[in-house]
Amino acid sequence: EPEVTQTPSHQVTQMGQEVILRCVPISNHLYFYWYRQILGQKVEFLVSFYNNEISEKSEIFDDQFSVERPDGSNFTLKIRSTKLEDSAMYFCASTGDWGEKLFFGSGTQLSVL
Amino acid sequence: SQQGEEDPQALSIQEGENATMNCSYKTSINNLQWYRQNSGRGLVHLILIRSNEREKHSGRLRVTLDTSKKSSSLLITASRAADTASYFCATDGASGTYKYIFGTGTRLKVLA
């Protein structure tokens, strides 16, 4: 079965630094998402992306966050100036059509020190 | 808030028993999905049920949906130790939204 690929699997950064989390969605998918999960807690929606623009974003997705699909295959999440509370597992997901199942990557564990 | 709430938060059963998890949500939906997450791993889709469906089966999984009560249940029959995981429901918005909202999850432990 096709997979969503995320890199790196672990990222450690200092507070205030910029990080870019990378995702390669399934090739023919059109809808892309970022979610995050703080250890043992709920899976929180960050942003959805379709047709090269943000479809919807949550309150968490403030001006420090941005997404990009730079080359038709990668889908990135950038955090400009990381905070301690950004430490979480970040999941990328994609789907071929609205209303269909999501395919999730295995996540990037971000630790902000 | 559209957030789903699962109950129980945690469930511990013996291998071979059935496990039932419930999900409640607040707004109207087009579909509801159930996902499984092994510890520290990504979420894996289990089953999708649309708002015009009342019940759906997939292998040992049975999902029901009651849109009048805004609730769904996931039944895992003849559970195995390998079913130990967290289970989440996810709901979309009926229209005008482009996100899936996940519930708080049920941690299932199946004892061998």
mmCIF file of C-alpha atoms in Angstrom:
data_model
loop_
_atom_site.group_PDB
_atom_site.id
_atom_site.type_symbol
_atom_site.label_atom_id
_atom_site.label_comp_id
_atom_site.label_asym_id
_atom_site.label_seq_id
_atom_site.Cartn_x
_atom_site.Cartn_y
_atom_site.Cartn_z
ATOM 1 C CA GLU A 1 0.000 0.000 0.000
ATOM 2 C CA PRO A 2 1.344 3.508 -0.719
ATOM 3 C CA GLU A 3 2.734 5.412 2.229
ATOM 4 C CA VAL A 4 3.098 8.940 3.477
ATOM 5 C CA THR A 5 6.738 9.565 4.336
ATOM 6 C CA GLN A 6 7.919 12.004 6.984
ATOM 7 C CA THR A 7 11.424 13.193 7.731
ATOM 8 C CA PRO A 8 13.168 13.462 10.075
ATOM 9 C CA SER A 9 11.721 10.987 12.540
ATOM 10 C CA HIS A 10 13.205 12.984 15.408
ATOM 11 C CA GLN A 11 14.180 16.645 15.551
ATOM 12 C CA VAL A 12 15.788 18.373 18.494
ATOM 13 C CA THR A 13 16.072 22.140 18.415
ATOM 14 C CA GLN A 14 16.740 25.071 20.665
ATOM 15 C CA MET A 15 13.960 27.439 21.611
ATOM 16 C CA GLY A 16 13.726 30.283 19.115
ATOM 17 C CA GLN A 17 15.172 28.282 16.241
ATOM 18 C CA GLU A 18 13.363 27.589 12.986
ATOM 19 C CA VAL A 19 12.461 24.028 12.054
ATOM 20 C CA ILE A 20 11.104 22.528 8.869
ATOM 21 C CA LEU A 21 9.272 19.247 8.991
ATOM 22 C CA ARG A 22 9.033 17.412 5.715
ATOM 23 C CA CYS A 23 6.413 15.127 4.287
ATOM 24 C CA VAL A 24 5.983 13.309 1.020
ATOM 25 C CA PRO A 25 2.261 12.596 0.594
ATOM 26 C CA ILE A 26 0.936 9.809 -1.582
ATOM 27 C CA SER A 27 1.564 10.853 -5.157
ATOM 28 C CA ASN A 28 -1.966 11.197 -6.496
ATOM 29 C CA HIS A 29 -3.461 12.706 -3.367
ATOM 30 C CA LEU A 30 -4.849 16.216 -3.417
ATOM 31 C CA TYR A 31 -5.625 17.088 0.205
ATOM 32 C CA PHE A 32 -2.890 17.455 2.775
ATOM 33 C CA TYR A 33 -2.927 17.937 6.518
ATOM 34 C CA TRP A 34 -0.726 18.528 9.499
ATOM 35 C CA TYR A 35 -1.723 17.323 12.946
ATOM 36 C CA ARG A 36 0.160 17.246 16.199
ATOM 37 C CA GLN A 37 -0.031 15.138 19.323
ATOM 38 C CA ILE A 38 1.506 16.022 22.623
ATOM 39 C CA LEU A 39 2.586 12.860 24.404
ATOM 40 C CA GLY A 40 -0.387 10.757 25.372
ATOM 41 C CA GLN A 41 -2.875 13.438 24.512
ATOM 42 C CA LYS A 42 -5.350 14.063 21.743
ATOM 43 C CA VAL A 43 -4.527 14.450 18.083
ATOM 44 C CA GLU A 44 -4.894 18.156 17.254
ATOM 45 C CA PHE A 45 -5.657 19.573 13.826
ATOM 46 C CA LEU A 46 -3.242 22.241 12.626
ATOM 47 C CA VAL A 47 -3.927 22.924 8.965
ATOM 48 C CA SER A 48 -5.425 21.545 5.766
ATOM 49 C CA PHE A 49 -4.117 22.346 2.294
ATOM 50 C CA TYR A 50 -5.661 21.931 -1.127
ATOM 51 C CA ASN A 51 -4.963 23.334 -4.556
ATOM 52 C CA ASN A 52 -1.815 25.061 -3.311
ATOM 53 C CA GLU A 53 -3.488 27.010 -0.582
ATOM 54 C CA ILE A 54 -4.581 26.633 3.003
ATOM 55 C CA SER A 55 -8.162 25.405 3.238
ATOM 56 C CA GLU A 56 -8.492 25.705 6.971
ATOM 57 C CA LYS A 57 -6.296 26.257 9.989
ATOM 58 C CA SER A 58 -6.727 25.953 13.714
ATOM 59 C CA GLU A 59 -6.032 28.473 16.450
ATOM 60 C CA ILE A 60 -2.754 26.676 17.090
ATOM 61 C CA PHE A 61 -1.587 27.523 13.567
ATOM 62 C CA ASP A 62 -0.539 31.088 14.270
ATOM 63 C CA ASP A 63 1.869 33.365 12.430
ATOM 64 C CA GLN A 64 4.812 31.248 13.544
ATOM 65 C CA PHE A 65 3.581 28.365 11.398
ATOM 66 C CA SER A 66 3.551 28.076 7.635
ATOM 67 C CA VAL A 67 3.071 25.316 5.086
ATOM 68 C CA GLU A 68 4.343 24.919 1.595
ATOM 69 C CA ARG A 69 4.209 22.481 -1.275
ATOM 70 C CA PRO A 70 7.324 23.627 -3.043
ATOM 71 C CA ASP A 71 7.715 21.099 -5.820
ATOM 72 C CA GLY A 72 4.571 19.039 -6.288
ATOM 73 C CA SER A 73 5.793 16.182 -4.147
ATOM 74 C CA ASN A 74 6.913 17.561 -0.792
ATOM 75 C CA PHE A 75 4.671 19.180 1.781
ATOM 76 C CA THR A 76 6.453 21.065 4.530
ATOM 77 C CA LEU A 77 5.558 22.578 7.873
ATOM 78 C CA LYS A 78 7.763 25.412 9.079
ATOM 79 C CA ILE A 79 7.845 26.758 12.598
ATOM 80 C CA ARG A 80 9.720 30.053 12.523
ATOM 81 C CA SER A 81 10.641 30.508 16.160
ATOM 82 C CA THR A 82 10.034 27.395 18.195
ATOM 83 C CA LYS A 83 8.695 27.488 21.733
ATOM 84 C CA LEU A 84 8.924 24.869 24.437
ATOM 85 C CA GLU A 85 5.221 24.124 24.015
ATOM 86 C CA ASP A 86 5.763 23.210 20.357
ATOM 87 C CA SER A 87 7.332 19.958 21.547
ATOM 88 C CA ALA A 88 5.065 17.246 20.169
ATOM 89 C CA MET A 89 4.734 14.531 17.563
ATOM 90 C CA TYR A 90 3.785 16.093 14.236
ATOM 91 C CA PHE A 91 1.861 13.992 11.747
ATOM 92 C CA CYS A 92 1.342 14.638 8.081
ATOM 93 C CA ALA A 93 -1.652 13.102 6.343
ATOM 94 C CA SER A 94 -3.072 13.029 2.852
ATOM 95 C CA THR A 95 -6.183 11.875 1.078
ATOM 96 C CA GLY A 96 -7.220 11.561 -2.514
ATOM 97 C CA ASP A 97 -10.589 13.158 -2.127
ATOM 98 C CA TRP A 98 -12.532 15.035 0.490
ATOM 99 C CA GLY A 99 -14.554 12.627 2.573
ATOM 100 C CA GLU A 100 -12.197 9.719 2.165
ATOM 101 C CA LYS A 101 -9.846 8.110 4.629
ATOM 102 C CA LEU A 102 -6.660 9.816 5.697
ATOM 103 C CA PHE A 103 -3.277 8.222 5.236
ATOM 104 C CA PHE A 104 -0.883 9.251 7.993
ATOM 105 C CA GLY A 105 2.870 9.335 8.084
ATOM 106 C CA SER A 106 4.745 7.865 11.018
ATOM 107 C CA GLY A 107 5.404 11.311 12.455
ATOM 108 C CA THR A 108 8.252 13.611 13.442
ATOM 109 C CA GLN A 109 8.963 13.874 17.148
ATOM 110 C CA LEU A 110 9.944 17.494 17.757
ATOM 111 C CA SER A 111 11.718 18.331 20.991
ATOM 112 C CA VAL A 112 12.305 21.992 21.782
ATOM 113 C CA LEU A 113 14.906 22.585 24.489
ATOM 114 C CA SER B 1 -16.574 22.655 19.151
ATOM 115 C CA GLN B 2 -16.818 19.610 16.960
ATOM 116 C CA GLN B 3 -14.528 17.582 19.126
ATOM 117 C CA GLY B 4 -15.346 13.938 19.587
ATOM 118 C CA GLU B 5 -15.175 12.362 22.963
ATOM 119 C CA GLU B 6 -14.485 8.692 23.353
ATOM 120 C CA ASP B 7 -15.384 6.617 26.309
ATOM 121 C CA PRO B 8 -14.102 4.850 28.126
ATOM 122 C CA GLN B 9 -10.730 6.593 28.250
ATOM 123 C CA ALA B 10 -9.102 3.275 29.024
ATOM 124 C CA LEU B 11 -10.260 -0.309 28.720
ATOM 125 C CA SER B 12 -8.570 -3.496 29.830
ATOM 126 C CA ILE B 13 -9.940 -6.876 28.750
ATOM 127 C CA GLN B 14 -8.872 -10.476 28.402
ATOM 128 C CA GLU B 15 -7.925 -11.945 25.058
ATOM 129 C CA GLY B 16 -10.988 -13.382 23.348
ATOM 130 C CA GLU B 17 -13.397 -10.886 24.887
ATOM 131 C CA ASN B 18 -15.151 -8.158 22.921
ATOM 132 C CA ALA B 19 -14.167 -4.515 23.276
ATOM 133 C CA THR B 20 -16.624 -1.689 22.783
ATOM 134 C CA MET B 21 -15.620 1.937 22.492
ATOM 135 C CA ASN B 22 -17.965 4.864 22.106
ATOM 136 C CA CYS B 23 -17.582 8.238 20.457
ATOM 137 C CA SER B 24 -19.786 11.283 20.783
ATOM 138 C CA TYR B 25 -19.559 14.435 18.717
ATOM 139 C CA LYS B 26 -21.283 17.780 18.616
ATOM 140 C CA THR B 27 -21.956 18.955 15.069
ATOM 141 C CA SER B 28 -23.532 17.352 12.021
ATOM 142 C CA ILE B 29 -21.197 15.259 9.900
ATOM 143 C CA ASN B 30 -20.754 13.730 6.474
ATOM 144 C CA ASN B 31 -18.783 10.794 7.785
ATOM 145 C CA LEU B 32 -17.095 9.415 10.853
ATOM 146 C CA GLN B 33 -13.888 7.431 10.822
ATOM 147 C CA TRP B 34 -12.100 5.237 13.323
ATOM 148 C CA TYR B 35 -8.329 5.084 13.570
ATOM 149 C CA ARG B 36 -5.906 3.007 15.549
ATOM 150 C CA GLN B 37 -2.587 4.173 16.967
ATOM 151 C CA ASN B 38 0.050 1.871 18.359
ATOM 152 C CA SER B 39 2.199 3.517 20.986
ATOM 153 C CA GLY B 40 4.261 6.339 19.505
ATOM 154 C CA ARG B 41 3.336 5.472 15.949
ATOM 155 C CA GLY B 42 1.192 6.959 13.205
ATOM 156 C CA LEU B 43 -2.547 6.555 12.933
ATOM 157 C CA VAL B 44 -3.954 3.791 10.810
ATOM 158 C CA HIS B 45 -7.396 4.015 9.275
ATOM 159 C CA LEU B 46 -9.766 1.255 10.331
ATOM 160 C CA ILE B 47 -13.194 2.035 8.977
ATOM 161 C CA LEU B 48 -15.288 4.896 7.598
ATOM 162 C CA ILE B 49 -19.033 5.192 8.026
ATOM 163 C CA ARG B 50 -21.085 7.785 6.207
ATOM 164 C CA SER B 51 -23.907 9.761 7.741
ATOM 165 C CA ASN B 52 -26.538 7.820 5.793
ATOM 166 C CA GLU B 53 -25.215 4.478 7.082
ATOM 167 C CA ARG B 54 -26.150 2.932 10.405
ATOM 168 C CA GLU B 55 -23.761 0.009 10.633
ATOM 169 C CA LYS B 56 -20.636 -1.216 8.927
ATOM 170 C CA HIS B 57 -18.458 -4.281 9.293
ATOM 171 C CA SER B 58 -14.849 -4.987 8.456
ATOM 172 C CA GLY B 59 -13.406 -8.275 9.646
ATOM 173 C CA ARG B 60 -13.636 -8.303 13.448
ATOM 174 C CA LEU B 61 -14.708 -4.659 13.519
ATOM 175 C CA ARG B 62 -18.262 -3.434 13.706
ATOM 176 C CA VAL B 63 -19.101 0.248 13.702
ATOM 177 C CA THR B 64 -22.481 1.795 14.346
ATOM 178 C CA LEU B 65 -23.553 5.371 13.839
ATOM 179 C CA ASP B 66 -26.526 7.125 15.376
ATOM 180 C CA THR B 67 -26.726 10.607 13.923
ATOM 181 C CA SER B 68 -29.743 11.505 16.052
ATOM 182 C CA LYS B 69 -27.656 10.944 19.177
ATOM 183 C CA LYS B 70 -24.436 12.128 17.534
ATOM 184 C CA SER B 71 -22.672 8.998 18.610
ATOM 185 C CA SER B 72 -20.809 6.027 17.208
ATOM 186 C CA SER B 73 -19.473 2.821 18.631
ATOM 187 C CA LEU B 74 -16.614 0.562 17.612
ATOM 188 C CA LEU B 75 -16.830 -3.092 18.541
ATOM 189 C CA ILE B 76 -13.810 -5.350 18.258
ATOM 190 C CA THR B 77 -14.826 -8.972 18.554
ATOM 191 C CA ALA B 78 -12.636 -11.812 19.797
ATOM 192 C CA SER B 79 -9.878 -9.419 20.791
ATOM 193 C CA ARG B 80 -6.218 -10.345 20.555
ATOM 194 C CA ALA B 81 -3.166 -9.043 22.378
ATOM 195 C CA ALA B 82 -2.154 -7.392 19.100
ATOM 196 C CA ASP B 83 -5.272 -5.200 19.306
ATOM 197 C CA THR B 84 -3.661 -3.328 22.205
ATOM 198 C CA ALA B 85 -3.535 0.280 21.010
ATOM 199 C CA SER B 86 -5.317 3.611 21.238
ATOM 200 C CA TYR B 87 -8.452 4.045 19.172
ATOM 201 C CA PHE B 88 -9.711 7.398 17.940
ATOM 202 C CA CYS B 89 -12.815 8.547 16.165
ATOM 203 C CA ALA B 90 -12.574 11.419 13.710
ATOM 204 C CA THR B 91 -15.378 13.519 12.329
ATOM 205 C CA ASP B 92 -15.567 15.925 9.451
ATOM 206 C CA GLY B 93 -17.859 18.921 9.284
ATOM 207 C CA ALA B 94 -21.035 18.553 7.269
ATOM 208 C CA SER B 95 -20.093 21.394 4.977
ATOM 209 C CA GLY B 96 -17.816 24.326 4.757
ATOM 210 C CA THR B 97 -14.993 22.805 6.763
ATOM 211 C CA TYR B 98 -11.869 21.053 5.593
ATOM 212 C CA LYS B 99 -10.633 19.302 8.655
ATOM 213 C CA TYR B 100 -11.122 16.102 10.573
ATOM 214 C CA ILE B 101 -11.409 16.456 14.301
ATOM 215 C CA PHE B 102 -10.148 13.614 16.414
ATOM 216 C CA GLY B 103 -11.595 12.532 19.699
ATOM 217 C CA THR B 104 -9.675 12.031 22.889
ATOM 218 C CA GLY B 105 -9.133 8.328 22.271
ATOM 219 C CA THR B 106 -9.655 5.065 24.121
ATOM 220 C CA ARG B 107 -6.573 3.183 25.290
ATOM 221 C CA LEU B 108 -7.304 -0.506 24.888
ATOM 222 C CA LYS B 109 -5.210 -3.126 26.589
ATOM 223 C CA VAL B 110 -5.831 -6.764 25.735
ATOM 224 C CA LEU B 111 -4.307 -9.174 28.214
ATOM 225 C CA ALA B 112 -3.041 -12.500 26.952
#
